[in-house]
Coordinates of C-alpha atoms in Angstrom, one line a residue:
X1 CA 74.5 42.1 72.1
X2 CA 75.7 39.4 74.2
X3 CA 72.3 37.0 75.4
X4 CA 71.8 36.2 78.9
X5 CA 71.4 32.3 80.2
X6 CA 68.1 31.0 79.7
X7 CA 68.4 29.1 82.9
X8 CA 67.7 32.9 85.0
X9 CA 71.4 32.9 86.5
X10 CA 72.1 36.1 85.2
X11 CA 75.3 35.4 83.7
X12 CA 75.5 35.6 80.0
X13 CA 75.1 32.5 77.1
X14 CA 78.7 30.9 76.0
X15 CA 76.4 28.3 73.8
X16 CA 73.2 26.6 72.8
X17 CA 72.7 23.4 73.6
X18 CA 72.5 21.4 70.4
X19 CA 69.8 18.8 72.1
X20 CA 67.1 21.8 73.7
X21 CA 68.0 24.5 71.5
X22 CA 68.4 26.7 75.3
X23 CA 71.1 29.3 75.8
X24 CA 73.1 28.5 78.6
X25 CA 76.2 29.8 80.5
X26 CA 79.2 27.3 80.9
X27 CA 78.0 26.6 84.8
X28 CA 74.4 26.1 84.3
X29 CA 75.3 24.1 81.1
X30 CA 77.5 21.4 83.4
X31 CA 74.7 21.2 85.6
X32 CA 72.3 20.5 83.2
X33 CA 74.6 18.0 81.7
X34 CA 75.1 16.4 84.6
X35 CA 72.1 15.8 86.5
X36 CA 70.6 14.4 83.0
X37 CA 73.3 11.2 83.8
X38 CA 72.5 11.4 87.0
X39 CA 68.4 11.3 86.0
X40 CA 69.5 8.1 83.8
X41 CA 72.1 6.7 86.5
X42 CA 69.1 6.5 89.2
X43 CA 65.9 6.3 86.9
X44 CA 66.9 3.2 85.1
X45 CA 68.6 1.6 88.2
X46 CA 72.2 1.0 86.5
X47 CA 74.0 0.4 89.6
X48 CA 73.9 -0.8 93.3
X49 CA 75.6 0.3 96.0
X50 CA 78.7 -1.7 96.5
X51 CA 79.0 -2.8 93.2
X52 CA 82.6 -2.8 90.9
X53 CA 82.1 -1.4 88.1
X54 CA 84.7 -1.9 84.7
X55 CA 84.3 2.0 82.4
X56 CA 85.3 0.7 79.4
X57 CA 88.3 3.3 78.4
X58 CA 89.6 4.1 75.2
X59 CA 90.6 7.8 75.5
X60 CA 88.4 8.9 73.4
X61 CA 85.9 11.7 74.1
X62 CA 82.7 9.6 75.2
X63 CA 84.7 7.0 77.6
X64 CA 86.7 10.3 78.7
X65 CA 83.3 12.1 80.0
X66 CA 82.4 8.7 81.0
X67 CA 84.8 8.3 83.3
X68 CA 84.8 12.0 84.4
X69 CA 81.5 12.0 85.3
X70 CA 80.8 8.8 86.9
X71 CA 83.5 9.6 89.3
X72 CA 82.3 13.0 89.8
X73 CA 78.5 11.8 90.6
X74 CA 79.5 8.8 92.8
X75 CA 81.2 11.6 95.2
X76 CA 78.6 13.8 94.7
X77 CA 75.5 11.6 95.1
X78 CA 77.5 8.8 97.0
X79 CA 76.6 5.9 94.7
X80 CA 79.0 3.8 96.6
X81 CA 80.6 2.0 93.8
X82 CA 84.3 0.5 93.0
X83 CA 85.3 2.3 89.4
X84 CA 88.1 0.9 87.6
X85 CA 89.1 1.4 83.9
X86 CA 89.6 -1.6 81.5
X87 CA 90.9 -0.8 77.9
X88 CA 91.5 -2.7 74.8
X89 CA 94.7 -2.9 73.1
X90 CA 93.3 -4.2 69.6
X91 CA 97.4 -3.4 67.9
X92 CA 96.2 -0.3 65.5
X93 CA 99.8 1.1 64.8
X94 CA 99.3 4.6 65.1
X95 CA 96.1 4.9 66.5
X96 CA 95.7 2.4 69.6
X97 CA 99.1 2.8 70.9
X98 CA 98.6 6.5 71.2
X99 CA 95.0 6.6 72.6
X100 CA 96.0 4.5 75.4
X101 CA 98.7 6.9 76.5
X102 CA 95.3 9.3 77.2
X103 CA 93.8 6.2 79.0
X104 CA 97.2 6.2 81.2
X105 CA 96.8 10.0 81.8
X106 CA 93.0 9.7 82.6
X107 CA 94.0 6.5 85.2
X108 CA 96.3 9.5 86.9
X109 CA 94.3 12.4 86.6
X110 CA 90.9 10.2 88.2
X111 CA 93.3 7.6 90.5
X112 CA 91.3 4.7 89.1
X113 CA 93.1 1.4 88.4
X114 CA 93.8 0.5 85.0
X115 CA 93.7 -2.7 82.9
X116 CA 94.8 -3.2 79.3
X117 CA 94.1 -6.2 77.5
X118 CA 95.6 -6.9 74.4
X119 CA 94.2 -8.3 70.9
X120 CA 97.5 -9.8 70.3
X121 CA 97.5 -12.1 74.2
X122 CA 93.7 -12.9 73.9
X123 CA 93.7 -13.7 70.2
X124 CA 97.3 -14.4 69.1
X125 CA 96.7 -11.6 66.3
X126 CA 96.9 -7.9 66.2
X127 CA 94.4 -5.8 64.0
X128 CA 97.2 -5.0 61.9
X129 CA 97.6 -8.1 60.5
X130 CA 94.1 -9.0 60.5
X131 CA 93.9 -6.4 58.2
X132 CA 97.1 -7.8 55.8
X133 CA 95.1 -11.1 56.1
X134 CA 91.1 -9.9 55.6
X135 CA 91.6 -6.2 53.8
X136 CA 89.8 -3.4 54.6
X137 CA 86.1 -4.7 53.6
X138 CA 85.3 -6.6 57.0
X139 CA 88.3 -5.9 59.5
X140 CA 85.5 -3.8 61.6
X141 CA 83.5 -6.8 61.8
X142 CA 86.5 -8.8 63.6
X143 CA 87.6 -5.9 65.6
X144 CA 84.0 -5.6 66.8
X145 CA 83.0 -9.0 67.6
X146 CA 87.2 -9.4 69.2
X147 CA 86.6 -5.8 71.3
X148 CA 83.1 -7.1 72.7
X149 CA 84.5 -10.7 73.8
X150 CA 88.0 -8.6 75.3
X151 CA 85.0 -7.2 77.7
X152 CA 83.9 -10.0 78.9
X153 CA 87.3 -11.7 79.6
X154 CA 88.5 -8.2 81.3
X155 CA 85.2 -8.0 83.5
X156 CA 85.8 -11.4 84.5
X157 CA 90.0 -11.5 85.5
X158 CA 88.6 -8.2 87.6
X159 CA 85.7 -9.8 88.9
X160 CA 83.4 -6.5 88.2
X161 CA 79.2 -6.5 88.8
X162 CA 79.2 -4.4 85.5
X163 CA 80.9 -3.1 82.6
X164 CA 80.0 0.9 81.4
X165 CA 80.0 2.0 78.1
X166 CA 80.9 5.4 76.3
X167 CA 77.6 4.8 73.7
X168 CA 75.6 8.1 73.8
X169 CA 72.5 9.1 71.8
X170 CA 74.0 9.2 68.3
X171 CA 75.8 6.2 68.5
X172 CA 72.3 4.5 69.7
X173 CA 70.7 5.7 66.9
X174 CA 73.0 5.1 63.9
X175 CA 73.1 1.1 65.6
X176 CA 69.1 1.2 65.1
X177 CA 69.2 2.4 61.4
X178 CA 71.8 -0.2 60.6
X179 CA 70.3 -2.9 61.9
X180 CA 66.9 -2.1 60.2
X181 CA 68.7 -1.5 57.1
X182 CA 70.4 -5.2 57.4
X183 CA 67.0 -6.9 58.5
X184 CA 68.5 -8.1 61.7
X185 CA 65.6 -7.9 63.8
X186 CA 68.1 -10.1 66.9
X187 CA 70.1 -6.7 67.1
X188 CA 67.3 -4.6 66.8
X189 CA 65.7 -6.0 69.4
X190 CA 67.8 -4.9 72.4
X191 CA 70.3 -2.4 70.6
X192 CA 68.1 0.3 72.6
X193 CA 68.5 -1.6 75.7
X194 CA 70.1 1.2 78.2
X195 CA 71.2 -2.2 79.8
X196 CA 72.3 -5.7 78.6
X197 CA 72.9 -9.0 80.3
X198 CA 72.0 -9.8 83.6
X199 CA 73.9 -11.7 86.8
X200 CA 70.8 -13.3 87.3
X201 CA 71.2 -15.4 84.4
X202 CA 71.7 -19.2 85.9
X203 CA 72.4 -20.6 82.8
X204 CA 75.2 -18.3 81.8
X205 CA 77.5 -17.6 84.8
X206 CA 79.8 -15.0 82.6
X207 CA 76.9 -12.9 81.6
X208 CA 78.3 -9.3 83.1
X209 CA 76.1 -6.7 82.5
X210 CA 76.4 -3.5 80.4
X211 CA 75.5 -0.3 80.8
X212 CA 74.7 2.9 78.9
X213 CA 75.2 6.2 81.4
X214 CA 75.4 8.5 78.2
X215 CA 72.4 6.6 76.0
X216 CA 70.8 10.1 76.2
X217 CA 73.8 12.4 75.9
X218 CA 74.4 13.8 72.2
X219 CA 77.3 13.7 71.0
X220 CA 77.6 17.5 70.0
X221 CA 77.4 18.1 73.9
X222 CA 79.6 15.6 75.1
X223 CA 82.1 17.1 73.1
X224 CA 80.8 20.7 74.6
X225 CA 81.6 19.1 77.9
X226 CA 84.8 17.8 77.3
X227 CA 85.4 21.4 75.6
X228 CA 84.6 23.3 78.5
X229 CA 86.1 21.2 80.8
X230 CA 89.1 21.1 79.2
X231 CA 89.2 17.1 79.8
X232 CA 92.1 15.3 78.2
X233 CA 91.2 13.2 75.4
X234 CA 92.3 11.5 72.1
X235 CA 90.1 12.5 69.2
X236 CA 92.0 10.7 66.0
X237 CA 90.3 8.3 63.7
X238 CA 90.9 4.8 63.7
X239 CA 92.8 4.3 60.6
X240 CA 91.0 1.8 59.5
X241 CA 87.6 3.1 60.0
X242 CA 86.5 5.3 57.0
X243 CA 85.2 1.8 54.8
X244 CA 83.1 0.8 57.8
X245 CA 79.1 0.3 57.6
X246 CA 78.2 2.5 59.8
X247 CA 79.7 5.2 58.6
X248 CA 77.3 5.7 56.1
X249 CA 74.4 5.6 58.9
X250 CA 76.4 8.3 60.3
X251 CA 76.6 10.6 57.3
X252 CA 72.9 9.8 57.1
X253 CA 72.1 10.8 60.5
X254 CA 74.2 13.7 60.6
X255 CA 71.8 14.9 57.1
X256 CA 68.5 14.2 59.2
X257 CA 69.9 16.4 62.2
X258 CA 70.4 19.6 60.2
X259 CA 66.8 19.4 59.0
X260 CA 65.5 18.1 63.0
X261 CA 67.9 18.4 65.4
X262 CA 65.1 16.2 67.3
X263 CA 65.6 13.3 64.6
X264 CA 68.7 11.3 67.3
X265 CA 66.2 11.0 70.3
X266 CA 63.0 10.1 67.9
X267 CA 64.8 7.4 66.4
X268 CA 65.8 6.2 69.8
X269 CA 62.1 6.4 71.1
X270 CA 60.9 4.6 67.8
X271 CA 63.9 1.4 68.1
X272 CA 62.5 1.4 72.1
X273 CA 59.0 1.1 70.7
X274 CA 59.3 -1.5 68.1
X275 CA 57.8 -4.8 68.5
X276 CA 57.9 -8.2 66.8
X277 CA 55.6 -10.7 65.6
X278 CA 55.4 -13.7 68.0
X279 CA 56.6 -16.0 64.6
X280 CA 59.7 -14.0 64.3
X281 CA 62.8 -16.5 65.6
X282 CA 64.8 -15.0 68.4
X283 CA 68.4 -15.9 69.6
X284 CA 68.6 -17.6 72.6
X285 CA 71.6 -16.3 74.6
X286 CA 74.0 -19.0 76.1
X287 CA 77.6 -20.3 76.3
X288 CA 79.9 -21.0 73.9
X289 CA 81.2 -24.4 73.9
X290 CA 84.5 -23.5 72.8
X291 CA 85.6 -20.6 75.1
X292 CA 82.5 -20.5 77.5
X293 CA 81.6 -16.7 77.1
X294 CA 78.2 -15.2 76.0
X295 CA 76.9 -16.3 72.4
X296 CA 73.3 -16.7 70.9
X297 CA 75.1 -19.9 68.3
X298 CA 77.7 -22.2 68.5
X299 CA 80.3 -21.8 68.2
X300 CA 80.8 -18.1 68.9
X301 CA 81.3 -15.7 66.2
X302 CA 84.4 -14.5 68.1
X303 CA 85.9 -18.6 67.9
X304 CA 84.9 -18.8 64.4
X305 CA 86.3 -15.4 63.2
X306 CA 89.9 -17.0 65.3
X307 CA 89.1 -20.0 63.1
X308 CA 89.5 -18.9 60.0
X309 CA 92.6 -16.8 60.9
X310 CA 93.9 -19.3 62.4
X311 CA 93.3 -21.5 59.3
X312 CA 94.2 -19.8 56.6
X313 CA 90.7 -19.1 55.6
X314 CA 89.8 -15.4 56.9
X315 CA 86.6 -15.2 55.4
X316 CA 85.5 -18.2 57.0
X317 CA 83.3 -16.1 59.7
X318 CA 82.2 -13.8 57.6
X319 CA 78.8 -14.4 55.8
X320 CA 76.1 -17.2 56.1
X321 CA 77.0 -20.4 58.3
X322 CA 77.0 -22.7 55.6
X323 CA 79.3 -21.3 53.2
X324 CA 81.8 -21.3 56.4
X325 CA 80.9 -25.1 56.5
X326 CA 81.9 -25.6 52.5
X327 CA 85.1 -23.5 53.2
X328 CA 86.2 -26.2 55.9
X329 CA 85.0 -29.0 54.0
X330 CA 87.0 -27.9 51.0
X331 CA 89.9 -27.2 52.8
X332 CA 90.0 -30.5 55.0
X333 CA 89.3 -32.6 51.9
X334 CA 92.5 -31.0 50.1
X335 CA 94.8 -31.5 52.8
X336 CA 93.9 -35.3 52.7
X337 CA 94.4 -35.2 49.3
X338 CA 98.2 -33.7 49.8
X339 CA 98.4 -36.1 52.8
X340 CA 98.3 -39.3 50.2
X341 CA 100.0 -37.5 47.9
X342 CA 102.7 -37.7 50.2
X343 CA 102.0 -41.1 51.2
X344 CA 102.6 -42.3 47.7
X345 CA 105.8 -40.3 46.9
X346 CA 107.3 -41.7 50.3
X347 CA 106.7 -45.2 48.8
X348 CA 109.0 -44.2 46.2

């Protein structure tokens, strides 16, 4: 016997929302969906009227909705705002190249300008052979820390107020049970932040904001969403993804969620409720002296990671500061070794 919405439209249920448990028809289900952004959008003040704002695109099905439905609500609530879609090219053979031929088809399908920016003209290096270089133990950690600083450069070449960000509820909550897992109290400090940055930072005049429309969205519904609407989207793995840290949080998380489907949004409330001890040492955000974007040392972890790539010594951002600094010291003091070796033998 077929079960009627729960919302009183009459029409009957096409699916139970995984986040309220409620019966809803396909219509009352988009509405619901929506209005919750919209709820976020206006609540938490994420924009201003006027304002250019960068939806960080990679075809997959969170920046899809993303840009969907930000596109949809600034005509339908008149937000006023300037949406364009910047992408990443990080050089995944077989997994980037294709997802950004959805990004091309969402640019057409919304009429919102597009900018790619590639690993390979920011960096010099591709993820490809980052991974021939590194292996497959910590090429997330350089495509991660790369991605994040490709933001900021895009946001700045198209001088944007903001940059908006596909991460919904799950991916919010996996980042809190990894960080508390790792100890790093810097990251779990604002990883709950629905928004980051600020242009009101003086003493950082590339701090561009970021944004979190969908920090209350499951992913179960976003996919529901895309689903129903029968958006476009590129749902394939990255390749080299299935070794990566947080895919264990995931697994985890998923676990919880069968037992309490509540278990994504408590942990979210719990990582916005945490609070330190006055003794506890916290970053101060500032400039990197290198390449002058956003970083809380110096230099960045994105110009040290290019550091060691650069010299031969991949590992050289990966771990505590001061083995980096014995890995240089070694390194220079050899080559002057092989300098006078060469010295001498010219002699001859």
């Amino acid at each position: 016997m077929p079960i009627t919405c729960t919302s009183g439209c009459g029409k009957n249920a096409a699916l139970k929302r995984p986040k309220t448990g409620d019966a809803l028809c396909t219509d009352c289900f988009f509405t619901a969906f929506e209005l919750e952004i919209h709820h976020t959008i206006i609540t938490n003040k994420l924009f201003e009227r006027g304002q250019k704002v960068a939806i960080a695109a990679s075809g997959g099905k969170d920046s899809t909705v993303l840009a969907h439905i930000l596109r949809l609500l600034n005509q339908r609530y008149n937000y006023g705002l300037e949406l364009v879609l910047l992408s990443i090219d990080e050089g995944i053979t077989g997994y980037r190249d294709d997802s950004l031929e959805t990004v091309k088809k969402n640019r057409d399908d919304y009429q919102m300008p597009l900018k790619i920016l590639s690993y390979e003209e920011l960096y010099g290096w591709t993820m490809d052979r980052i991974v021939a270089q590194i292996g497959r133990t910590n090429n997330c950690t350089f495509c991660g820390v790369f991605r994040r600083q490709a933001l900021d450069r895009g946001a700045k070449l198209l001088k944007v107020d903001s940059i908006a960000t596909g991460h919904n509820a799950d991916d919010i909550a996996e980042t809190v049970l990894m960080n508390i897992l790792r100890g790093d109290t810097a990251r779990l400090r604002r990883c709950t932040d629905i928004k980051t940055g600020s242009n009101d930072d003086s003493s950082n005049e590339n701090s561009i904001p970021r944004v979190k429309p969908l920090k209350y969205a499951y992913e179960k519904e976003i996919v529901m969403y895309a689903h129903f609407k029968k958006l476009v989207y590129f749902s394939t793995e990255c390749v080299f993804a299935p070794n990566a840290y947080r895919g264990h949080a995931r697994t985890f998380l998923k676990d919880l969620e069968k037992i309490r489907p509540s278990v994504i949004m408590d942990i979210i409330y719990s990582g916005e409720q945490l609070r330190f001890k006055d003794t506890v040492k916290k970053p101060i955000r500032g400039t990197c002296e290198r390449c002058g974007f956003v970083s809380s040392q110096q230099p960045c972890k994105a110009c040290k990671l290019l550091e060691g790539l650069n010299r031969g010594l991949p590992k050289l951002g990966i771990g505590k500061k001061s083995k980096g600094d014995r890995m240089i010291a070694q390194q220079d003091k050899e080559l002057k070794l092989r300098e006078r070796a060469n010295l001498v033998k010219n002699d001859f």
